[in-house]
Every structure is written in structure tokens, then in C-alpha cells.
Amino acid sequence: MDTLVVQNAHSLLSSNSSLSYITLTPSFFLHQVRFSTLPNHKPITRTRIRSALKFSMSLSAKNPGFEQQRLIIPNKHGEKLVGILHDSGNKEIVILCHGFRSSKESNTIVNLAAALEKAGISSFRFDFSGNGESDGSFQYGHYWREADDLYAVTQHFHESNRLVTAILGHSKGGGVVLLYASKYHDVKAVVNLSGRYDLKAGVEERLGQDYMERIREDGFIDVKRPGSSSEYRVTLESLLDRLNTNMHEACLQIDKECRVLTVHGSSDTVISVEDASEFAKIIPNHRLHIIEGADHSYTNHQDELASQVVNFIKETFHQDKDT
């Protein structure tokens, strides 16, 4: 594979070459930006390159040991999952999972990666299949399939002699990490940010009244935003996949030794804070933290969110060392 290494951002941004893959790593004086041309990947615009460079440099200034690397990991269906490794050089790593119709570039996920980096903790944020830059088409539901995507990621790091100490998910990703823990039993800590307890709830708000009759008649429902074209399609199969995913039964299967932190905003209008209390009732080794006034995306509460997450993961590291 041919690789072009550019020693300064000016030559990169003035280049007319077609670029589809980027890895950012620190150099002694200047950042090196390494590009490779890979098939079947979405092009990276120069605006996104500038943003990535700015983010990379700001983290490096705070953390001299910082290294940010782009990785592609295949899932069991042969689809390429694209992610960013924030490597502080230690063996332990935290995997970060985005929410519904989101990506590894969401503010919540990027800010948590930065907070973990500042604390000297490595993390990996990636796009589930059908989202962001990863292969595949977007599918409504498919919680268990995303849990299997996460398994492909954790196995990649295990095989690279890294220890996946914790997995974290926001919104739908919160449900995914809990499902993962109930099935695979190979992580010691799980962080559920604003996850939904009852997956039958919230469907009517998104699909409209009489959604089951309409989808059985037509075979699908196109979800649209006001004043826009179709955003995504919900098929009967994908709808039933969500409705038949039982978070209560799954959470009962989580190992008692696995530590679970649930964080939720008291002003969340997307998923009720009451869902967080339901998780607290059934998960044995559980900690609940409600952030007063926070919305679903923790828009004005990123610092408090990061503090709770980082401290919880640090405690997990210390318990492992004591053991």
C-alpha cells in the first residue's frame, strides 16, 4: 500500500490529490499526516482535515505522549469498521460507542476521548456498520448486531495484546454495551450514558401513530424530518428486531463482578431519566449518577459527564491493580 507522509499542514491542504484515509500521529517538531488510498471509502474533505488537525494538535499540546491513529477493523460480515485510536501507550483501553444515527465524531464521544486522553487513558471510538465512515447500510434496530460489531473491535485489541478494561456507550450505544456485557462476559466495567431501558418506548414518537398497521401494510416506513426528504427507512424486520430486544432480561445476565455506571440527565427529553432508575433496580453491581439539568447530549454538562466517567474508569484500573 502506497503511503504519503506530509510534514506540514500547508502542503497537505494545497495538494489536489484524492484522499480517503487519514492517520494522525505526533512528530518531534511537526505533526505527520499519513494518507493512504483505500477502495470503497468516503472521501475526506479539506474542512474535515483541518478540523482533525486542530483537534490532534490541541490534544498533543496537553499530552506529549499522545498518538492518534485511524484503524479499520472488519466485523464478522466482512464490513469495515472505521475508528480512531487515542493511544497513551498503556496496555488498558476503553472502547467508546456512539448512539442512534450518530458517529464517532459526536461531541459527547469526542469530548470523552479527550478527557480520557488527558487522564492518560487510551480509548478507541468507532462507527458501527452503516454509520459514519464504516461499511454497510444504516439499519433501524439491530442492537445485537451492533453488539457483535463491538465484539469484533474488542477481539482486535485482545489479539493486539491490549486489555479492554471498559466499554462505554451513549444513547443507543448504552443499550449496546449492556447487551455486549450480557453476552460476552469479558469486560470488567460498562458505562451506560442515557441508554433506553424499554425499547418498546419511543417508537410511536419517531414513527407516528398506527405505525404497526402501516408498516405491515407497506412493508416499511420512511422517517422524514420536517421540510426534508426521507432520512432513513424502517422495515418490518428491523422494527421487530428492536421491539423483541429485551433489555431487562439481558441485564439480568450481566456478571455480578462487572461494574456498571449509568449516567443520565434529569432534563433528557429523548429518553426519560426514569429509564436509568430501572437499570439501577436490576443490575447488581451498579452505580447511578443523575446530572441535574442535563439534556440527552449533555450539551451544557460535558465537564461533569467527563469527570464521572474518568473517575469511574480510574477506579476500575485501581481495583484491577489491587487484585
C-alpha angles and dihedrals in degrees: 000000000000114000129193118204115199117195098200137033095232094064089046095052094044092051119106095203120125110250129188107162133047136188121184119204131165121252129193097260107001135021115261114219113200121198132188129181110235127178124246096020129125115252119255113231122221089244089060090046091054091048092049092048092050092049093046094049094047091054093045091053089057096040117035091190092056122131125175117193133176115227134187117207123182119227123216090272092058093253118140115241112204121209146157121239116209100198121192092173099255125119097238119083138183121215116217121205126195129219139247115321089353136106146212087280096066113127093241094053096042092048092050091050088053092048092050090047090052088053091051094252121135119227141178123210118189144170119251114232111284092024134092112337098338123110123260137055124284114263128192111232112359093139093155092047089055089049086057090050087054090050090055088054096048091048091052090057094042089054088049089057093253123136115229098211099170141013122205131192135181123214106324086009088060089061091045095055091049091050089048092053091049092053109033105031094200104114128078099206136034127188116201112192113192095330122172118247100191110043091191088067121084095028097105091049090057102036102030133236121320089019094152094054092047095047093047089051098046101023093234146033122221110217113214135184116228110277095007140094124259112310098191142337126244114205126199089248094053092044092052088047090061096041091050095049105103112202093181094058092043094052090054087062096057112114115256089230091059111097114220127195119192118193122184137168118241090219096049107139095178098058119014119244086232088076089066090056090053091056089050091056097056108029108084102205096042139143122193125201122179116197107212114232095005120138127213093280096039087236096172097022105060094123095053090045092051092047093054093047097045094046092049092051092046089054089053091052091050093048090052091052092047090050 
